[in-house]
Amino acid sequence: MIQQNVVKVGMADLNVATRGECIRTSGLGSCVGLTLYDPDRKVAGMAHVMLPDSAIAREETFNRAKYADTALPLLIEELEKAGAKIGRLLAKMAGGSQMFASLGKSDSLRIGPRNVESCMQMLDRYGIPLIGEDTGGSHGRTIELDSETGILYVRSVQQGTKEL
Amino acid sequence: MSSLHRLEEFELDVLKEVGNIGSGNAATALSTLLDKPVDMAVPKVSVVPFEEVAERVGGAEELVMAVFLRVEGEAPGNLFYIMHPVAAKRLLGRLAAMEVEEDLEYSEMELSALSEIGNILAGSYLSSLADLTGLGLSPSVPAVALDMAGAVLSYGLMQYGEMGDAALLIETKFLDAGEQLDGQFFLIPDPDSFAILFQALGVRES
């Protein structure tokens, strides 16, 4: 069997996989793994989004992959370079937990749900349909998107692996 | 993250001493609870890219038992006590005189006991720090999670997210070769807390 190549995406990072490669990010907590897939070209993209909105950035030049509102346009650009068409893109996402839900509901603790909301708004703005989602809860997730099939595998400690 | 990269060598040493005093006190508390010696490695202070933080405990997907407390008061931050899940079970067996099985199933009672142990250790860490600096510092109610290291630790990095792609960690390892009750303390002061700590310790002009 041919070993599939795995493209890794770090925290506050994004990347693109083609030609049957898989793309993967590990240990999502309140962060959201936002994925886009062009089934026609079999091109897959993934962003590990950490924060909802770049308006809070206190740095002069910031990493666009970190914020939901800047990560999506950047991911689309990278996918288009790899041959994808925005009109064909389908989105799936996972993550956005509240890891320590018992601590309460202050705004900074709700970062996971806010990341999810912000990703949804951005997808809506770009008219990209969200066809699969495994978000919320209070557990970590590792996700992997297969660029051949477009299947998103979501693994967690308690619940094993799900397919989206 | 301009302010972090501007930290001078001696300032990192000061933070190392902060870690040393805090975790030294926590090690003493643990040793008293266990009625046996607990060794401690020299604390490490480093500016770590987000990507590599979870590597410090075995990788983003490594299963860990984490006790988290928010440090509240004049120099806020995040405090984690991270254990290997089996080490956490052994700790319970020894400390709380609980009958434990070395598997990954934890009862409510066991989780509650772990958060209380975390509370005691964090309390002694912070009270020595408060004594040293004269700052008011208190731990929040503890929370526990048994989950992937990346998912747990990233929670403590959010305050850094808006400033850059790295965080400053003050890290101490507890060692206990005999029974492997090893654990790791991570103090992650909020970005705005450094100036306050340095001022309180008299190493920086106000």
Short mmCIF file of C-alpha atoms in Angstrom, two decimals:
data_model
loop_
_atom_site.label_atom_id
_atom_site.label_comp_id
_atom_site.label_asym_id
_atom_site.label_seq_id
_atom_site.Cartn_x
_atom_site.Cartn_y
_atom_site.Cartn_z
CA MET A 1 0.00 0.00 0.00
CA ILE A 2 1.24 3.47 -0.82
CA GLN A 3 1.74 5.59 2.26
CA GLN A 4 -0.41 8.68 2.02
CA ASN A 5 1.40 11.94 2.42
CA VAL A 6 0.16 14.01 5.34
CA VAL A 7 0.39 17.78 5.24
CA LYS A 8 0.52 19.20 8.78
CA VAL A 9 -1.15 22.38 9.90
CA GLY A 10 0.10 23.95 13.13
CA MET A 11 -1.70 26.23 15.53
CA ALA A 12 -2.57 29.56 13.88
CA ASP A 13 -1.43 28.12 10.57
CA LEU A 14 -2.99 27.04 7.27
CA ASN A 15 -2.06 24.83 4.36
CA VAL A 16 -3.29 23.10 1.21
CA ALA A 17 -3.20 19.43 0.14
CA THR A 18 -3.54 18.03 -3.38
CA ARG A 19 -3.02 14.77 -5.32
CA GLY A 20 -4.49 12.42 -2.75
CA GLU A 21 -2.57 13.87 0.18
CA CYS A 22 -4.20 14.19 3.58
CA ILE A 23 -4.13 17.39 5.59
CA ARG A 24 -4.19 17.29 9.36
CA THR A 25 -4.14 19.37 12.52
CA SER A 26 -3.80 18.03 16.08
CA GLY A 27 -5.14 18.96 19.47
CA LEU A 28 -7.88 21.47 18.65
CA GLY A 29 -9.42 22.82 21.85
CA SER A 30 -11.15 26.18 21.61
CA CYS A 31 -9.45 26.64 18.23
CA VAL A 32 -11.43 25.77 15.10
CA GLY A 33 -10.19 23.60 12.26
CA LEU A 34 -11.82 25.18 9.21
CA THR A 35 -11.58 23.12 6.03
CA LEU A 36 -12.47 23.82 2.40
CA TYR A 37 -12.64 21.27 -0.39
CA ASP A 38 -13.01 21.47 -4.15
CA PRO A 39 -14.39 18.04 -5.13
CA ASP A 40 -13.81 18.67 -8.82
CA ARG A 41 -10.08 19.39 -8.53
CA LYS A 42 -9.64 17.31 -5.35
CA VAL A 43 -7.89 20.17 -3.61
CA ALA A 44 -8.21 20.46 0.19
CA GLY A 45 -7.36 23.37 2.48
CA MET A 46 -7.31 23.66 6.26
CA ALA A 47 -6.85 26.54 8.71
CA HIS A 48 -6.25 26.18 12.48
CA VAL A 49 -8.05 29.32 13.65
CA MET A 50 -7.22 30.53 17.16
CA LEU A 51 -9.21 33.75 17.62
CA PRO A 52 -12.45 35.12 16.18
CA ASP A 53 -11.57 38.61 15.00
CA SER A 54 -8.39 40.38 13.88
CA ALA A 55 -9.75 43.68 15.20
CA ILE A 56 -8.25 42.75 18.59
CA ALA A 57 -4.73 42.27 17.17
CA ARG A 58 -2.21 44.32 19.11
CA GLU A 59 0.65 43.57 16.69
CA GLU A 60 1.40 45.66 13.64
CA THR A 61 1.83 42.83 11.19
CA PHE A 62 -0.05 39.76 12.18
CA ASN A 63 -0.38 36.19 11.06
CA ARG A 64 -3.55 36.07 8.95
CA ALA A 65 -4.08 32.37 9.63
CA LYS A 66 -4.69 33.08 13.31
CA TYR A 67 -7.99 34.97 13.05
CA ALA A 68 -11.23 33.64 11.56
CA ASP A 69 -11.95 36.80 9.56
CA THR A 70 -8.53 36.86 7.86
CA ALA A 71 -7.87 33.11 7.64
CA LEU A 72 -10.79 32.35 5.31
CA PRO A 73 -9.83 34.81 2.53
CA LEU A 74 -6.19 33.68 2.77
CA LEU A 75 -7.18 30.01 2.58
CA ILE A 76 -9.33 30.75 -0.48
CA GLU A 77 -6.38 32.51 -2.16
CA GLU A 78 -4.10 29.55 -1.49
CA LEU A 79 -6.68 27.08 -2.80
CA GLU A 80 -7.20 29.12 -5.97
CA LYS A 81 -3.44 29.01 -6.56
CA ALA A 82 -3.71 25.23 -6.37
CA GLY A 83 -6.46 25.22 -9.02
CA ALA A 84 -9.63 25.34 -6.90
CA LYS A 85 -12.61 27.52 -7.82
CA ILE A 86 -14.38 29.44 -5.07
CA GLY A 87 -17.80 28.52 -6.52
CA ARG A 88 -17.10 24.81 -6.02
CA LEU A 89 -15.76 24.98 -2.47
CA LEU A 90 -17.49 23.07 0.30
CA ALA A 91 -16.72 23.75 3.98
CA LYS A 92 -16.52 21.50 7.02
CA MET A 93 -15.29 22.43 10.44
CA ALA A 94 -14.57 21.03 13.87
CA GLY A 95 -13.37 22.32 17.25
CA GLY A 96 -14.50 25.34 19.23
CA SER A 97 -14.72 23.57 22.59
CA GLN A 98 -14.83 25.08 26.03
CA MET A 99 -12.09 22.97 27.52
CA PHE A 100 -12.80 23.99 31.10
CA ALA A 101 -16.54 24.53 30.90
CA SER A 102 -16.86 24.44 34.68
CA LEU A 103 -15.02 27.75 34.95
CA GLY A 104 -17.98 29.82 33.85
CA LYS A 105 -19.23 31.85 30.99
CA SER A 106 -17.21 35.05 30.84
CA ASP A 107 -16.38 36.29 27.38
CA SER A 108 -12.76 35.17 27.34
CA LEU A 109 -13.84 31.68 28.36
CA ARG A 110 -16.36 31.53 25.52
CA ILE A 111 -13.58 31.82 22.96
CA GLY A 112 -14.45 28.43 21.37
CA PRO A 113 -18.09 29.22 20.56
CA ARG A 114 -17.07 32.69 19.38
CA ASN A 115 -14.53 31.15 16.99
CA VAL A 116 -17.26 28.91 15.58
CA GLU A 117 -19.71 31.80 15.14
CA SER A 118 -17.09 33.92 13.42
CA CYS A 119 -16.12 31.11 11.00
CA MET A 120 -19.79 30.62 10.11
CA GLN A 121 -20.29 34.32 9.43
CA MET A 122 -17.25 34.40 7.18
CA LEU A 123 -18.39 31.33 5.22
CA ASP A 124 -21.76 32.96 4.81
CA ARG A 125 -20.19 36.16 3.55
CA TYR A 126 -18.24 34.25 0.89
CA GLY A 127 -21.26 32.10 0.03
CA ILE A 128 -19.49 28.83 0.81
CA PRO A 129 -21.86 26.09 2.03
CA LEU A 130 -21.05 24.43 5.37
CA ILE A 131 -21.80 20.75 4.82
CA GLY A 132 -20.35 19.19 7.96
CA GLU A 133 -19.70 20.34 11.50
CA ASP A 134 -18.57 18.85 14.80
CA THR A 135 -18.15 21.77 17.16
CA GLY A 136 -18.63 22.71 20.79
CA GLY A 137 -18.55 20.42 23.81
CA SER A 138 -15.60 20.36 26.19
CA HIS A 139 -13.17 17.98 24.55
CA GLY A 140 -10.16 18.16 22.24
CA ARG A 141 -10.15 17.00 18.62
CA THR A 142 -7.66 15.99 15.95
CA ILE A 143 -8.88 16.30 12.39
CA GLU A 144 -7.73 15.00 9.03
CA LEU A 145 -9.16 15.79 5.60
CA ASP A 146 -8.58 13.41 2.71
CA SER A 147 -8.07 15.37 -0.51
CA GLU A 148 -9.07 12.32 -2.58
CA THR A 149 -12.54 11.86 -1.03
CA GLY A 150 -13.21 15.09 0.86
CA ILE A 151 -14.00 13.07 4.00
CA LEU A 152 -13.12 14.81 7.26
CA TYR A 153 -12.08 12.46 10.06
CA VAL A 154 -12.59 13.86 13.56
CA ARG A 155 -10.90 12.01 16.42
CA SER A 156 -11.42 12.66 20.13
CA VAL A 157 -10.30 10.86 23.28
CA GLN A 158 -13.75 9.89 24.52
CA GLN A 159 -15.67 9.47 21.29
CA GLY A 160 -13.19 7.81 18.94
CA THR A 161 -13.22 8.75 15.24
CA LYS A 162 -16.19 10.21 13.36
CA GLU A 163 -16.47 10.86 9.65
CA LEU A 164 -17.95 14.05 8.30
CA MET B 1 5.33 40.28 20.25
CA SER B 2 7.75 43.12 20.69
CA SER B 3 7.56 43.28 24.48
CA LEU B 4 8.48 39.60 24.88
CA HIS B 5 11.47 39.73 22.60
CA ARG B 6 12.71 42.77 24.43
CA LEU B 7 13.12 40.84 27.69
CA GLU B 8 16.70 40.93 28.78
CA GLU B 9 18.71 37.94 29.87
CA PHE B 10 18.67 39.01 33.53
CA GLU B 11 14.92 39.49 33.38
CA LEU B 12 14.51 35.90 32.22
CA ASP B 13 16.71 34.92 35.17
CA VAL B 14 14.43 36.82 37.50
CA LEU B 15 11.44 34.92 36.11
CA LYS B 16 13.37 31.68 36.56
CA GLU B 17 13.82 32.57 40.20
CA VAL B 18 10.09 33.33 40.42
CA GLY B 19 9.45 29.81 39.09
CA ASN B 20 12.02 28.36 41.45
CA ILE B 21 10.50 29.88 44.57
CA GLY B 22 6.91 29.16 43.55
CA SER B 23 7.42 25.57 42.54
CA GLY B 24 9.87 24.94 45.37
CA ASN B 25 7.09 25.79 47.76
CA ALA B 26 4.64 23.62 45.85
CA ALA B 27 7.13 20.73 45.89
CA THR B 28 7.38 21.08 49.66
CA ALA B 29 3.59 20.99 49.92
CA LEU B 30 3.44 17.86 47.75
CA SER B 31 6.22 16.25 49.73
CA THR B 32 4.36 16.96 52.99
CA LEU B 33 1.17 15.49 51.57
CA LEU B 34 2.98 12.39 50.34
CA ASP B 35 5.28 12.15 53.31
CA LYS B 36 8.20 11.50 51.02
CA PRO B 37 10.80 13.61 49.21
CA VAL B 38 9.87 15.20 45.90
CA ASP B 39 12.66 16.40 43.63
CA MET B 40 12.37 19.32 41.33
CA ALA B 41 14.30 20.19 38.18
CA VAL B 42 15.69 23.70 37.66
CA PRO B 43 12.86 25.77 36.17
CA LYS B 44 13.01 26.66 32.50
CA VAL B 45 11.90 30.05 31.27
CA SER B 46 11.45 30.40 27.56
CA VAL B 47 9.53 32.16 24.86
CA VAL B 48 7.91 29.24 23.05
CA PRO B 49 6.13 29.39 19.68
CA PHE B 50 2.49 28.23 20.06
CA GLU B 51 3.29 25.35 17.78
CA GLU B 52 5.87 23.92 20.20
CA VAL B 53 4.10 24.43 23.53
CA ALA B 54 2.44 21.01 23.48
CA GLU B 55 5.77 19.39 22.60
CA ARG B 56 6.84 20.18 26.16
CA VAL B 57 4.48 17.49 27.42
CA GLY B 58 4.84 14.95 24.63
CA GLY B 59 2.99 16.42 21.63
CA ALA B 60 -0.38 17.95 20.77
CA GLU B 61 -2.20 14.61 20.83
CA GLU B 62 -0.62 13.23 24.00
CA LEU B 63 -3.26 12.36 26.60
CA VAL B 64 -2.66 14.37 29.78
CA MET B 65 -4.41 15.04 33.06
CA ALA B 66 -4.46 18.79 33.51
CA VAL B 67 -5.46 20.94 36.45
CA PHE B 68 -5.97 24.54 35.36
CA LEU B 69 -6.26 27.63 37.51
CA ARG B 70 -6.53 31.20 36.48
CA VAL B 71 -4.26 33.45 38.53
CA GLU B 72 -6.25 36.46 39.59
CA GLY B 73 -5.06 39.66 41.20
CA GLU B 74 -2.40 42.21 40.39
CA ALA B 75 -0.33 40.07 38.01
CA PRO B 76 -2.82 37.72 36.34
CA GLY B 77 -1.90 34.65 34.35
CA ASN B 78 -2.61 30.98 33.79
CA LEU B 79 -1.32 28.09 35.85
CA PHE B 80 -1.34 24.44 34.79
CA TYR B 81 -0.33 21.31 36.64
CA ILE B 82 0.06 18.59 34.01
CA MET B 83 0.43 14.90 34.79
CA HIS B 84 0.62 11.70 32.82
CA PRO B 85 -2.80 10.04 33.35
CA VAL B 86 -1.19 7.01 35.03
CA ALA B 87 0.90 9.23 37.31
CA ALA B 88 -2.29 11.04 38.30
CA LYS B 89 -3.86 7.71 39.30
CA ARG B 90 -0.83 6.79 41.38
CA LEU B 91 -0.94 10.16 43.05
CA LEU B 92 -4.56 9.56 44.02
CA GLY B 93 -3.73 6.12 45.31
CA ARG B 94 -1.07 7.52 47.55
CA LEU B 95 -2.53 10.81 48.59
CA ALA B 96 -6.21 10.38 48.94
CA ALA B 97 -5.90 6.77 50.10
CA MET B 98 -8.21 5.86 47.26
CA GLU B 99 -8.41 2.41 45.80
CA VAL B 100 -7.43 3.14 42.23
CA GLU B 101 -7.01 1.10 39.12
CA GLU B 102 -4.36 2.20 36.70
CA ASP B 103 -6.61 2.80 33.75
CA LEU B 104 -7.95 5.90 32.08
CA GLU B 105 -11.37 5.89 33.66
CA TYR B 106 -11.77 8.56 36.30
CA SER B 107 -14.71 8.84 38.66
CA GLU B 108 -16.19 12.18 39.72
CA MET B 109 -14.65 11.61 43.12
CA GLU B 110 -11.18 11.09 41.66
CA LEU B 111 -11.43 14.17 39.45
CA SER B 112 -12.57 16.21 42.40
CA ALA B 113 -9.65 14.94 44.52
CA LEU B 114 -7.22 15.82 41.72
CA SER B 115 -8.55 19.33 41.44
CA GLU B 116 -8.16 19.71 45.21
CA ILE B 117 -4.55 18.53 45.01
CA GLY B 118 -3.99 20.99 42.16
CA ASN B 119 -5.55 23.66 44.30
CA ILE B 120 -3.20 22.99 47.21
CA LEU B 121 -0.11 22.96 45.00
CA ALA B 122 -1.14 26.07 43.10
CA GLY B 123 -2.05 27.80 46.34
CA SER B 124 1.43 27.23 47.76
CA TYR B 125 3.03 28.25 44.45
CA LEU B 126 1.12 31.52 44.40
CA SER B 127 1.36 32.38 48.08
CA SER B 128 5.16 32.21 47.95
CA LEU B 129 5.05 34.37 44.85
CA ALA B 130 2.78 36.85 46.56
CA ASP B 131 5.10 36.96 49.58
CA LEU B 132 8.11 37.54 47.35
CA THR B 133 6.55 40.30 45.28
CA GLY B 134 4.12 41.85 47.74
CA LEU B 135 1.47 41.54 45.03
CA GLY B 136 -2.04 40.26 45.66
CA LEU B 137 -2.39 36.96 43.77
CA SER B 138 -5.05 34.33 44.21
CA PRO B 139 -6.02 31.19 42.33
CA SER B 140 -9.44 30.76 40.76
CA VAL B 141 -11.49 27.64 41.39
CA PRO B 142 -9.53 24.79 39.76
CA ALA B 143 -10.78 22.91 36.71
CA VAL B 144 -9.59 19.51 35.54
CA ALA B 145 -9.49 17.93 32.10
CA LEU B 146 -8.25 14.62 30.79
CA ASP B 147 -7.60 15.34 27.14
CA MET B 148 -5.13 16.06 24.35
CA ALA B 149 -2.22 18.24 25.48
CA GLY B 150 -2.64 20.63 22.56
CA ALA B 151 -6.32 21.22 23.29
CA VAL B 152 -5.70 21.82 26.99
CA LEU B 153 -2.59 23.99 26.85
CA SER B 154 -3.78 26.16 23.96
CA TYR B 155 -6.40 27.42 26.37
CA GLY B 156 -3.68 29.11 28.39
CA LEU B 157 -2.23 30.86 25.33
CA MET B 158 -5.23 32.93 24.26
CA GLN B 159 -4.02 36.07 26.03
CA TYR B 160 -0.90 35.90 23.85
CA GLY B 161 -2.83 35.27 20.65
CA GLU B 162 -3.58 38.89 20.02
CA MET B 163 0.08 39.89 20.43
CA GLY B 164 2.02 37.32 18.46
CA ASP B 165 2.65 33.66 17.89
CA ALA B 166 4.65 32.75 20.99
CA ALA B 167 4.11 32.72 24.74
CA LEU B 168 6.39 32.92 27.74
CA LEU B 169 6.36 29.78 29.88
CA ILE B 170 7.82 29.28 33.33
CA GLU B 171 8.09 25.52 33.53
CA THR B 172 9.12 23.22 36.38
CA LYS B 173 9.25 19.45 36.45
CA PHE B 174 8.62 17.45 39.61
CA LEU B 175 10.55 14.23 39.68
CA ASP B 176 10.00 11.17 41.69
CA ALA B 177 11.96 8.32 40.20
CA GLY B 178 10.67 5.69 42.61
CA GLU B 179 6.98 5.83 41.94
CA GLN B 180 6.69 8.09 38.95
CA LEU B 181 4.37 10.67 40.36
CA ASP B 182 5.98 13.17 38.00
CA GLY B 183 4.15 16.32 37.13
CA GLN B 184 4.87 19.59 35.42
CA PHE B 185 3.97 23.12 36.45
CA PHE B 186 3.42 25.78 33.82
CA LEU B 187 3.00 29.38 34.86
CA ILE B 188 2.05 31.54 31.90
CA PRO B 189 1.84 35.16 33.09
CA ASP B 190 -0.40 37.38 30.97
CA PRO B 191 1.63 39.59 28.60
CA ASP B 192 0.82 42.66 30.68
CA SER B 193 1.94 41.04 33.93
CA PHE B 194 5.69 41.10 33.30
CA ALA B 195 6.14 44.79 33.86
CA ILE B 196 4.18 44.47 37.12
CA LEU B 197 6.27 41.52 38.30
CA PHE B 198 9.54 43.23 37.43
CA GLN B 199 8.51 46.43 39.12
CA ALA B 200 7.40 44.57 42.25
CA LEU B 201 10.74 42.79 42.37
CA GLY B 202 12.61 46.05 41.90
CA VAL B 203 14.37 45.11 38.68
CA ARG B 204 12.65 47.62 36.46
CA GLU B 205 11.91 51.31 36.92
CA SER B 206 8.27 52.25 36.95
#
